[in-house]
Tab-separated table of C-alpha atoms in Angstrom:
chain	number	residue	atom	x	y	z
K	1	UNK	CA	26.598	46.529	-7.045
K	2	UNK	CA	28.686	49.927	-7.231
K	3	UNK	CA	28.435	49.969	-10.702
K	4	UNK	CA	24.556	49.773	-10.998
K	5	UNK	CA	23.829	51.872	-8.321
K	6	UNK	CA	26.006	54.769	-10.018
K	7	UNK	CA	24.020	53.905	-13.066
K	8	UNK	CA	20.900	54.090	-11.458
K	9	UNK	CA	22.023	57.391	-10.142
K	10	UNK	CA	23.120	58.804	-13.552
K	11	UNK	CA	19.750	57.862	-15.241
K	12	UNK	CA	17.882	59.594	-12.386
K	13	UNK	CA	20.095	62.431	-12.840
K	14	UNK	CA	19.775	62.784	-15.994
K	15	UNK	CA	15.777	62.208	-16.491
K	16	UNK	CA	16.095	65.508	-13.696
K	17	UNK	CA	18.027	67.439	-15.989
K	18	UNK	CA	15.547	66.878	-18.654
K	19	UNK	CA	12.689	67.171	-16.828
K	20	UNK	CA	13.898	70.334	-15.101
K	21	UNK	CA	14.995	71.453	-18.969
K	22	UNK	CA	11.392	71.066	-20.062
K	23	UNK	CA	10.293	72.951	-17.170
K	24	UNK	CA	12.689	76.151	-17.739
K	25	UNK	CA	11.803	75.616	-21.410
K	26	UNK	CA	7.685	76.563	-20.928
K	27	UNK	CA	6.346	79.577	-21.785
K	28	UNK	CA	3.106	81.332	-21.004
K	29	UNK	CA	2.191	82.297	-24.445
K	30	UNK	CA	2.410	80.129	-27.279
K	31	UNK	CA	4.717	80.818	-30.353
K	32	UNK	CA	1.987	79.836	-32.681
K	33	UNK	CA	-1.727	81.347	-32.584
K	34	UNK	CA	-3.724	80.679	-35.500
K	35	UNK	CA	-7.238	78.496	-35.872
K	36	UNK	CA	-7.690	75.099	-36.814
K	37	UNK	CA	-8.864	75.703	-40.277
K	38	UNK	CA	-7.445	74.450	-43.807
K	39	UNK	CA	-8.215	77.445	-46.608
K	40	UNK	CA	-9.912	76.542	-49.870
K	41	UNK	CA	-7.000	77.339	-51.197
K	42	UNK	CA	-4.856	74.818	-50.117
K	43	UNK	CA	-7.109	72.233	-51.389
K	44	UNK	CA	-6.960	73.679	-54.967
K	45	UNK	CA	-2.996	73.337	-54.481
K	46	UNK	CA	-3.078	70.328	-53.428
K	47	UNK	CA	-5.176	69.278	-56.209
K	48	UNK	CA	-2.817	70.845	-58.771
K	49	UNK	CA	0.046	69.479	-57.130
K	50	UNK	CA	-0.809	66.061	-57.532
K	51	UNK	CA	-2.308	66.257	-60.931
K	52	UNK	CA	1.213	67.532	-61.588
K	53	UNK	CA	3.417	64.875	-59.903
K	54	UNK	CA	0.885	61.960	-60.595
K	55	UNK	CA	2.797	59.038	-58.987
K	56	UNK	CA	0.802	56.318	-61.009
K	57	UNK	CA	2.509	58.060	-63.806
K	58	UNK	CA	6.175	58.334	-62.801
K	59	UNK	CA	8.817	54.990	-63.155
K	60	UNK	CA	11.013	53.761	-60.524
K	61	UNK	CA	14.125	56.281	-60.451
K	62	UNK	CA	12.337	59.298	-62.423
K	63	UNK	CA	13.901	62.654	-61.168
K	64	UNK	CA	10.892	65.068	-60.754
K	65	UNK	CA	10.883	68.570	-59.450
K	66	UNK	CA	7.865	69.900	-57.366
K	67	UNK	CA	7.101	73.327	-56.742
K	68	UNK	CA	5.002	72.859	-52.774
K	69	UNK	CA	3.311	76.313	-52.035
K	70	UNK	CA	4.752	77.459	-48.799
K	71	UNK	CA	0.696	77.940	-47.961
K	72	UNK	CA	0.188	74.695	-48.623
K	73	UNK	CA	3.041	73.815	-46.327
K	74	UNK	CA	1.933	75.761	-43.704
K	75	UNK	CA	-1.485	74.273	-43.708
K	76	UNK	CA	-0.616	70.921	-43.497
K	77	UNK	CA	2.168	71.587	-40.549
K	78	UNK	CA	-0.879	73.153	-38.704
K	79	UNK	CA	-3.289	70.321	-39.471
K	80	UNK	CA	-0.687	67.619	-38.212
K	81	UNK	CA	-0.018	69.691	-34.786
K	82	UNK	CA	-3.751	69.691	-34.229
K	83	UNK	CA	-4.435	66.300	-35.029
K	84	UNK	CA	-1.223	64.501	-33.745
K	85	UNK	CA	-0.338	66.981	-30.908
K	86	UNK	CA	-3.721	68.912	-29.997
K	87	UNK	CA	-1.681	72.043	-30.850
K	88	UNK	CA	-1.054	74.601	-33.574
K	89	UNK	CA	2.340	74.640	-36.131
K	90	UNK	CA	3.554	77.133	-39.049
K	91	UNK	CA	5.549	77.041	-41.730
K	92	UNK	CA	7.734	80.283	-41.934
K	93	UNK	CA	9.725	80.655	-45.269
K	94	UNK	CA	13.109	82.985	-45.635
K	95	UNK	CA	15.226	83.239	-48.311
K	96	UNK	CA	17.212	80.382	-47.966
K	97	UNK	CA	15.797	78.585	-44.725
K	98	UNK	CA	12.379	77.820	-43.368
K	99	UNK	CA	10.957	77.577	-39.915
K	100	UNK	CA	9.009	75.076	-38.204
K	101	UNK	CA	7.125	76.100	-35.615
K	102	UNK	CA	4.874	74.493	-32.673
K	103	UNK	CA	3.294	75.381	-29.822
K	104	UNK	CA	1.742	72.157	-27.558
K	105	UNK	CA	-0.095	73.384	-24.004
K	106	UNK	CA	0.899	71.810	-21.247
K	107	UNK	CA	-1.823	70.776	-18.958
K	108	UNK	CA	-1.741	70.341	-15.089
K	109	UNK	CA	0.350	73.473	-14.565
K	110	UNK	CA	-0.957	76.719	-12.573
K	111	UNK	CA	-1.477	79.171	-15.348
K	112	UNK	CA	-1.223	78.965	-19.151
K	113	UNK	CA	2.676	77.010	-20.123
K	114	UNK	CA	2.928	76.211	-23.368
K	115	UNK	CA	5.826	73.890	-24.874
K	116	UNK	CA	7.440	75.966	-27.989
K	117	UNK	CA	9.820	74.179	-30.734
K	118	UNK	CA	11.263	76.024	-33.627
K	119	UNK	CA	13.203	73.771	-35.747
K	120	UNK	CA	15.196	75.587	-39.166
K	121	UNK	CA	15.889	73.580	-42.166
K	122	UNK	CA	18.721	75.298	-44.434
K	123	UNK	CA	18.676	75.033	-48.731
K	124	UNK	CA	20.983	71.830	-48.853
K	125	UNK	CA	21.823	68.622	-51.469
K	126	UNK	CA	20.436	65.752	-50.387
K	127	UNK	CA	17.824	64.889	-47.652
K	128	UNK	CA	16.918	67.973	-45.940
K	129	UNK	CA	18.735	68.097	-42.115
K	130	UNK	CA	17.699	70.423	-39.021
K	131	UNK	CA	20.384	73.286	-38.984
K	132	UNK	CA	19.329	75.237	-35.645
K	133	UNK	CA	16.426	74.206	-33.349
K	134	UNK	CA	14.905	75.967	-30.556
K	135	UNK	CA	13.033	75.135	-27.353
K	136	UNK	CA	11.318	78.074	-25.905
K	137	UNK	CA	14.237	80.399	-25.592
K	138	UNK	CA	16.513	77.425	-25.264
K	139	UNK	CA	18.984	76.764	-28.468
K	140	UNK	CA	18.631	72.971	-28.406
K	141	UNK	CA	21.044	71.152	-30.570
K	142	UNK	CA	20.015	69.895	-33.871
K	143	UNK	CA	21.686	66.952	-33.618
K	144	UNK	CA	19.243	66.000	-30.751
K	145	UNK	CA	16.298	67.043	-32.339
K	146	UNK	CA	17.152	64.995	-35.560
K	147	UNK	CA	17.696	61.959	-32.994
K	148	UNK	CA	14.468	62.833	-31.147
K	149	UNK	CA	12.303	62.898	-34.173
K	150	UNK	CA	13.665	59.646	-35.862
K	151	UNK	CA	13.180	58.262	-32.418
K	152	UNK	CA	9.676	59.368	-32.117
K	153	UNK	CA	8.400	58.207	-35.847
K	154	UNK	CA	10.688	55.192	-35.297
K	155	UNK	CA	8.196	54.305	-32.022
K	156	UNK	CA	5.357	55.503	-33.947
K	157	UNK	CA	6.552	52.406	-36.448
K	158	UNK	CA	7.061	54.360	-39.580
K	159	UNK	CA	10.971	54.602	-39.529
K	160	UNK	CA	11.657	52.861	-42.769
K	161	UNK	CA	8.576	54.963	-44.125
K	162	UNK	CA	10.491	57.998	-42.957
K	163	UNK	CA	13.613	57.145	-43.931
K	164	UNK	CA	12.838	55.708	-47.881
K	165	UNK	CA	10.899	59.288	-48.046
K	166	UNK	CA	13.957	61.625	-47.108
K	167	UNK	CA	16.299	59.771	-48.732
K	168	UNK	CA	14.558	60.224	-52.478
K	169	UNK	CA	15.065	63.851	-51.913
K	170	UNK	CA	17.826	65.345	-53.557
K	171	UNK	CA	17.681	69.330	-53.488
K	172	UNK	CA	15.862	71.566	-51.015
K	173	UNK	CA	15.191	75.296	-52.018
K	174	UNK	CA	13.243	77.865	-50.874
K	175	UNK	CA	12.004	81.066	-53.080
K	176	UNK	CA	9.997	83.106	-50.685
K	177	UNK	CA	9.416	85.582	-53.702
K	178	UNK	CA	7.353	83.319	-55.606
K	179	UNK	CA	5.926	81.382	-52.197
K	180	UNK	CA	7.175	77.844	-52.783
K	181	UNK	CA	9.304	75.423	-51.940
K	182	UNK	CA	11.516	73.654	-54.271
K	183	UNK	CA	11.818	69.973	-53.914
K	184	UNK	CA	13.744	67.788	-56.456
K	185	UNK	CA	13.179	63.966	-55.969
K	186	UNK	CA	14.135	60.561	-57.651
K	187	UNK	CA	10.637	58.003	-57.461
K	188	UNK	CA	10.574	55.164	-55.840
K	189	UNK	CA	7.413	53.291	-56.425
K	190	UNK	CA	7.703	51.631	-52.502
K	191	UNK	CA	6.912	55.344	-51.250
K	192	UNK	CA	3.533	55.095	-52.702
K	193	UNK	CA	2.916	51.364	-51.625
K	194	UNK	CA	3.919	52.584	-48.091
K	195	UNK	CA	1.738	55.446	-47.917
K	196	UNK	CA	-1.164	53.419	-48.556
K	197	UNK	CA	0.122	50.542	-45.817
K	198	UNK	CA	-0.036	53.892	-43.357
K	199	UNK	CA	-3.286	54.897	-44.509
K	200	UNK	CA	-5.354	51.308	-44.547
K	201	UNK	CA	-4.295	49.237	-42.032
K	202	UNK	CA	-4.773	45.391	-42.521
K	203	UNK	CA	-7.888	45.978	-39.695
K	204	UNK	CA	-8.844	48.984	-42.193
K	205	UNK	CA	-8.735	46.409	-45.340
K	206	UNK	CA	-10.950	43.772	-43.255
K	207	UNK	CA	-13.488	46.069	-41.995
K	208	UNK	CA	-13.703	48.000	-45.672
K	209	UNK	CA	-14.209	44.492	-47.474
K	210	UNK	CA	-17.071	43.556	-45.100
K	211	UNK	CA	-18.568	47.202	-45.649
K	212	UNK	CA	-18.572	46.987	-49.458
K	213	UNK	CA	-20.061	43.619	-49.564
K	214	UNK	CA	-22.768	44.896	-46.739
K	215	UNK	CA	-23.578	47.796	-48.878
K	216	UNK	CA	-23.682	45.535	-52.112
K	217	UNK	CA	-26.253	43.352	-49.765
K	218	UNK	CA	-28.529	45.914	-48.600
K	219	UNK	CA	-28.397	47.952	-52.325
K	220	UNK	CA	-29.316	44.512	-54.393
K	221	UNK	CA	-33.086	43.966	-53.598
K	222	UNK	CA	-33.415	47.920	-55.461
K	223	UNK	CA	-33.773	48.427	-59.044
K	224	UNK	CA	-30.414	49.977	-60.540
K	225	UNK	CA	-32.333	53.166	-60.531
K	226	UNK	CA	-33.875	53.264	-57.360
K	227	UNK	CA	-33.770	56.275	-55.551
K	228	UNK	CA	-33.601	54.818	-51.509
K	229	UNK	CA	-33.515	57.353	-48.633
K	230	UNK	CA	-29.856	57.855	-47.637
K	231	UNK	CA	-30.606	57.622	-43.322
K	232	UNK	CA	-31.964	53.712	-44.490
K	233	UNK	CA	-28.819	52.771	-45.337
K	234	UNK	CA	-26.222	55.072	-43.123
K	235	UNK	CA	-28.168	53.437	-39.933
K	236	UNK	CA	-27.925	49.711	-41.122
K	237	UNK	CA	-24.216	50.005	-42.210
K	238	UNK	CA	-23.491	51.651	-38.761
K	239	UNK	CA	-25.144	50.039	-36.260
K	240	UNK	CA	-25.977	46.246	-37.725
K	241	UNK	CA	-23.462	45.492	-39.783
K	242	UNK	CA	-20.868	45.261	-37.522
K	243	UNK	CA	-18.797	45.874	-34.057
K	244	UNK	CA	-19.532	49.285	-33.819
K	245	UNK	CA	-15.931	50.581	-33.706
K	246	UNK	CA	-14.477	53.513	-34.882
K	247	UNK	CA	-12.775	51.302	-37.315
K	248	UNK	CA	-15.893	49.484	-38.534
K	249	UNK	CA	-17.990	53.322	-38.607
K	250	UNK	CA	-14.769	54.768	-40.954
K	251	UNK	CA	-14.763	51.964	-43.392
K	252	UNK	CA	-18.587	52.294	-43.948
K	253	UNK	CA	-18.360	56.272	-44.240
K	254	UNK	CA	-15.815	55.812	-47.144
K	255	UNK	CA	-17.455	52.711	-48.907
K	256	UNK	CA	-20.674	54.468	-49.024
K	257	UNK	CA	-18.993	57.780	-50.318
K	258	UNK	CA	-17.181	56.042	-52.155
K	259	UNK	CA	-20.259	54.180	-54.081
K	260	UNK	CA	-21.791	58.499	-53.568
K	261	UNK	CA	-19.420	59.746	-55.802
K	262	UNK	CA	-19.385	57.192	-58.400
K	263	UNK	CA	-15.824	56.537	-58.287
K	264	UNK	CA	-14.388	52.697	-56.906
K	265	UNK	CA	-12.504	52.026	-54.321
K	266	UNK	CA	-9.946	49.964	-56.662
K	267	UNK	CA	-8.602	53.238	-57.513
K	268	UNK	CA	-7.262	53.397	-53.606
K	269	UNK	CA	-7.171	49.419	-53.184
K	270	UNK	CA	-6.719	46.917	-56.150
K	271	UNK	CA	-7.790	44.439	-54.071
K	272	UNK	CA	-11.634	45.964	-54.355
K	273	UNK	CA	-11.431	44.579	-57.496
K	274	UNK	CA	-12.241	41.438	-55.806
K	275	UNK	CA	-15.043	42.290	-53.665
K	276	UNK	CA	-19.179	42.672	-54.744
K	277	UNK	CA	-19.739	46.481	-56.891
K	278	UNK	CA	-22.984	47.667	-55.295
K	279	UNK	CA	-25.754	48.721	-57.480
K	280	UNK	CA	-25.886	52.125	-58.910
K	281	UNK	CA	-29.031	52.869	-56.614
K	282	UNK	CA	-29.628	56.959	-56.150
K	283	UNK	CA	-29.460	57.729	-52.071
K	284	UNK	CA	-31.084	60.671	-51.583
K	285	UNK	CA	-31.367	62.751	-48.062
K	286	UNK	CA	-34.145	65.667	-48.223
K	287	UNK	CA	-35.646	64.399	-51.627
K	288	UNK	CA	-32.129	64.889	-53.372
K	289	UNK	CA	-29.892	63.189	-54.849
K	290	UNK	CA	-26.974	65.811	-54.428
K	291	UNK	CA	-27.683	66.584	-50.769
K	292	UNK	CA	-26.595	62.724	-49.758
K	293	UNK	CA	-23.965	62.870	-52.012
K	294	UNK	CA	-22.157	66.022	-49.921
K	295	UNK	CA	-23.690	64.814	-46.784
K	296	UNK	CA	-22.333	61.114	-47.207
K	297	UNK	CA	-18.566	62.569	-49.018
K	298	UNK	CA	-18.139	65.124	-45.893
K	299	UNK	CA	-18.894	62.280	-43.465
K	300	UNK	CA	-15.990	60.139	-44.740
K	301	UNK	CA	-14.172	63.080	-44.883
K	302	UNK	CA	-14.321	64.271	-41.399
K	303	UNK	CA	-14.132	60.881	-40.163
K	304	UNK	CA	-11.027	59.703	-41.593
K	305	UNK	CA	-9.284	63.145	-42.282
K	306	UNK	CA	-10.917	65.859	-39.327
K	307	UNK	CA	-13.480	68.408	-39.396
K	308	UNK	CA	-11.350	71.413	-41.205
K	309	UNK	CA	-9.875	69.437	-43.982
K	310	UNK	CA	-13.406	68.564	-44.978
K	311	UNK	CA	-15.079	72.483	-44.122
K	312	UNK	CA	-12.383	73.264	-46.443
K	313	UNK	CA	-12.941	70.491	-49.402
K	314	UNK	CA	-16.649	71.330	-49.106
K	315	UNK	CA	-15.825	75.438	-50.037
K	316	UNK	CA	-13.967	74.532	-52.458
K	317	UNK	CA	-16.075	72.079	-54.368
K	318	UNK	CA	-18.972	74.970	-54.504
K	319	UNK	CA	-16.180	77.664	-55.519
K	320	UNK	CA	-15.411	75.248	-58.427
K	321	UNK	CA	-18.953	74.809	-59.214
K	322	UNK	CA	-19.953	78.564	-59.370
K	323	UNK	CA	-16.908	78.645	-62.111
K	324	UNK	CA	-17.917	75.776	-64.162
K	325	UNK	CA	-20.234	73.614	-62.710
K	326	UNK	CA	-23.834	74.012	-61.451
K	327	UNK	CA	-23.363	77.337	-59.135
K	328	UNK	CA	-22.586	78.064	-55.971
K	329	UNK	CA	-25.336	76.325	-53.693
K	330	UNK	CA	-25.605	77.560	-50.004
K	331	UNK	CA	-27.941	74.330	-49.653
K	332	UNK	CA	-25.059	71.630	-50.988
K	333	UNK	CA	-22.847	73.495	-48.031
K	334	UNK	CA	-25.342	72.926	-45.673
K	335	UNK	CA	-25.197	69.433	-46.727
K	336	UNK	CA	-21.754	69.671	-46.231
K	337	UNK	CA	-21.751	70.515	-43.041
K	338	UNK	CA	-24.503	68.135	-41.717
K	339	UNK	CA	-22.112	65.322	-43.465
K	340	UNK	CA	-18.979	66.470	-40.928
K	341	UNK	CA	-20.538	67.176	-38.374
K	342	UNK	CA	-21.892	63.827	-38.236
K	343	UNK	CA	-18.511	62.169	-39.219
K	344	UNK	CA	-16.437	64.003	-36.249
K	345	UNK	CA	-19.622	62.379	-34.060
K	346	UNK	CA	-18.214	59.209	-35.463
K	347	UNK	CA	-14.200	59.632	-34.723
K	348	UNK	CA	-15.356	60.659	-31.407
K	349	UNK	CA	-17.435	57.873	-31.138
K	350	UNK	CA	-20.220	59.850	-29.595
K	351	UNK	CA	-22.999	58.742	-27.374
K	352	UNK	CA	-25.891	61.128	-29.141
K	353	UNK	CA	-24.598	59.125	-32.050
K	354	UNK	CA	-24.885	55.764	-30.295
K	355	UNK	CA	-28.331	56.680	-29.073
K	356	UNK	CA	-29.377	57.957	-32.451
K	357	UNK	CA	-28.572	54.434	-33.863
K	358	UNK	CA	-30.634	52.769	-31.873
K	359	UNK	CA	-33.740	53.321	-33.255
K	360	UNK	CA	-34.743	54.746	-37.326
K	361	UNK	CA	-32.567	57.153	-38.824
K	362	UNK	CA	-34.624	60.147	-40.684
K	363	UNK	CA	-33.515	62.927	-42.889
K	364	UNK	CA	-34.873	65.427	-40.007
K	365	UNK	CA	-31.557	63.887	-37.824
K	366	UNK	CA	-29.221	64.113	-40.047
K	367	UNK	CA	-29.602	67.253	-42.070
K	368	UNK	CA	-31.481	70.825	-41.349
K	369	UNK	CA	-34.209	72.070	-44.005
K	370	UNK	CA	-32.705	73.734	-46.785
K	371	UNK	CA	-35.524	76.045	-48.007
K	372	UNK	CA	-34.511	80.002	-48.463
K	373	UNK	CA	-30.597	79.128	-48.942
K	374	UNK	CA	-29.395	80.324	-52.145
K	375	UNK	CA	-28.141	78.101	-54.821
K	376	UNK	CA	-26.975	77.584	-58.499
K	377	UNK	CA	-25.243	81.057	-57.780
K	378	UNK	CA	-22.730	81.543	-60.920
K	379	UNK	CA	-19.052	83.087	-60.042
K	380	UNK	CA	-19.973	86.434	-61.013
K	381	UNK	CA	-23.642	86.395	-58.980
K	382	UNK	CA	-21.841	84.857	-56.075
K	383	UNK	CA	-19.707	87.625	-55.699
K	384	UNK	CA	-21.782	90.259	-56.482
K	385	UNK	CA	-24.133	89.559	-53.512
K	386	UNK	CA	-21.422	88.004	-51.163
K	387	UNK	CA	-18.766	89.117	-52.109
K	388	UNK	CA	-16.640	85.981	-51.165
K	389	UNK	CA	-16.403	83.914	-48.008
K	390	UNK	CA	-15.139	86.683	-46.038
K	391	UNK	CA	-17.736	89.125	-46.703
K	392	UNK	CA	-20.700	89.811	-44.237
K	393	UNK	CA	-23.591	88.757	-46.316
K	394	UNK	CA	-21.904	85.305	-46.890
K	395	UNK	CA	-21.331	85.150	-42.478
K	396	UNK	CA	-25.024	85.714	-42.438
K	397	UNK	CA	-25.747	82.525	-44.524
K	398	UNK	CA	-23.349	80.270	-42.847
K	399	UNK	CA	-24.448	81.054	-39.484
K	400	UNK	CA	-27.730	80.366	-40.308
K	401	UNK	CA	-26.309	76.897	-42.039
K	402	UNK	CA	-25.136	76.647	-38.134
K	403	UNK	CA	-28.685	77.590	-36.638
K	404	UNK	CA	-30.212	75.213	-38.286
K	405	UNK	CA	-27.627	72.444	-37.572
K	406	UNK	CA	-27.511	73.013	-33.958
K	407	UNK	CA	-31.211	72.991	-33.761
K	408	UNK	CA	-30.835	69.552	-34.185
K	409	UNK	CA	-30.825	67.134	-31.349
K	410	UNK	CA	-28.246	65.252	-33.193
K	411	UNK	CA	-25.305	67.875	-33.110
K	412	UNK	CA	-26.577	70.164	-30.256
């Protein structure tokens, strides 16, 4: 009885000492103040990057070495804190170390207290290590904070995942002169495999597989070129053809973009091989075919990956397009838009969206009018009259993209 009421004592004693640790660890400014948004840019580097390291391309035990843009980096640390933690990171390069850095507010506590972490990762062989962490102005050791984080991923159930990943590293180096990180790796084809086991769950597969073959069933009585109002279709794959579950609503926003872009989903799944291939029927939302093709893309988008990541695919698309493709189009970004904003009402299962699916979907719900927005803009016309996204004139145009959304019961 001694014995377990002296280890009763020490646990209590030492959850206080943590506890009371945390406490003298808050702060009441954060480390890390920055937006939520994901640059243009980063999706072009990500798009380089993995036309670069294609892992359909690379063999079991390949030795590859990947130049990751410190931007890039940055980004994606600051995406993760705001999806995972509800708070903001960075990704702070020096010339042989890098910083990560978070900043998580604390609610329930008189005044603003923010939880801080700097963690520093030194140039090393092998799987990269914490050298020095921080917690507010605490030095925490980095043993702990290894433990804690293997701990917390290990809970999270993606521990082998974790581990499999760090240990195909093999060099870590950082050139802050030319912006990137330096990452040499050995492939092992059971990363990939895993990645997509994290991504589509076996409740994803299910609900995907009965999407595709509802959107197969409500496409077939169409002739192949049949040009069907998009808001038809959204509102039966939403609200009748299934539970009604975040789950269900994400697996129909990617099977119809999906089907929107032309692409198939075997390229993600080779299972989809098996299911029905709907009919190459033309949805169209506002009398065009391109409008529920960004509308329908940014949806899935949104839904399955958050509001900036797709703001930020959607730039970049009509960047690409004023440089090669069809122009710039104001009116495929409002598109854009009307698309996310109606795929964050999905991940937060909103009750203006529940309403809305009660009765007839109609273009006038999901998307504002697009007349006087400028389009087919080539690179040198875009910037000649806005100058690019930061300038004034192109402000003026997106806020009256975000007028004209949020005159709309739906996203009000």
């Amino acid at each position: 009885m001694r014995f377990l009421a002296w280890l009763a004592a020490s646990l209590l004693l030492s959850l206080l000492v943590v506890f009371f640790l945390l406490v003298a660890a808050l702060e009441p400014a954060p480390l890390v103040t920055r937006g939520e948004t994901i640059s243009p840019a980063s999706i072009a580097q990500a798009k380089l990057l993995l036309a670069r390291n294609d892992p359909r391309r690379l063999a079991r035990g390949d030795e590859r070495t990947a130049d990751l843009p410190a931007a890039l980096i940055d980004d994606g640390v600051n995406h993760l804190a705001n999806r995972l933690l509800h708070g903001r990171g960075a990704f702070v390069m020096g010339e042989d170390s890098a910083q990560i850095r978070l900043s998580v507010r604390v609610p329930g506590l008189p005044g603003p207290r923010f939880l801080n972490l700097g963690a520093v990762f030194k140039e090393a062989e092998g799987e990269p290590h914490v050298a020095s962490a921080t917690l507010g102005s605490l030095p925490v050791p980095a043993a702990l904070i290894e433990l804690l984080m293997a701990s917390a991923i290990k809970l999270a159930g993606f521990g082998d995942d974790w581990q499999l990943a760090r240990q195909s590293i093999r060099r870590l180096m950082f050139e802050p002169g030319r912006g990137v990180v330096v990452i040499t790796y050995v492939w092992e084809p059971e990363i990939l495999d895993r990645a997509l086991a994290l991504a589509f769950t076996p409740e994803d597969l299910l609900h995907l597989e009965a999407a595709q073959r509802a959107l197969a069933g409500l496409l077939d009585h169409h002739g192949p070129r049949a040009r069907v109002p998009l808001p038809e279709i959204l509102g039966t794959l939403l609200a009748h053809t299934g539970d009604g579950s975040l789950v269900q609503r994400r697996a129909a926003l990617l099977v119809l973009a999906t089907h929107q872009s032309g692409q198939s989903l075997v390229r993600l799944l080779p299972q989809a091989r098996q299911w029905p291939r709907p009919r190459p029927v033309k949805l169209i939302l506002l009398g065009r075919g391109d409008s529920a093709q960004h509308f329908a893309i940014s949806a899935a988008l949104a839904a399955w990956a958050g509001e900036p990541a797709a703001n930020a695919i959607g730039v970049y698309k009509e960047v690409e397009d004023a440089r090669h493709g069809s122009g710039f189009s104001f009116a495929d970004l409002a598109a854009d838009r009307a698309g996310t904003r109606f795929g964050q009402l999905v991940a937060d299962a909103s009750p203006r969206l529940n309403a809305a699916l009660g009765r007839t979907l109609t273009d006038a719900d999901l998307a504002p009018a697009l007349g006087g927005l400028p389009e087919y803009l080539s690179e040198s016309e875009f910037q000649r009259r806005f100058g690019g996204s930061g300038n004034a004139a192109y402000a003026q145009v997106m806020a009256e993209i975000e007028r004209r959304l949020a005159a709309l019961p739906l996203y009000r």
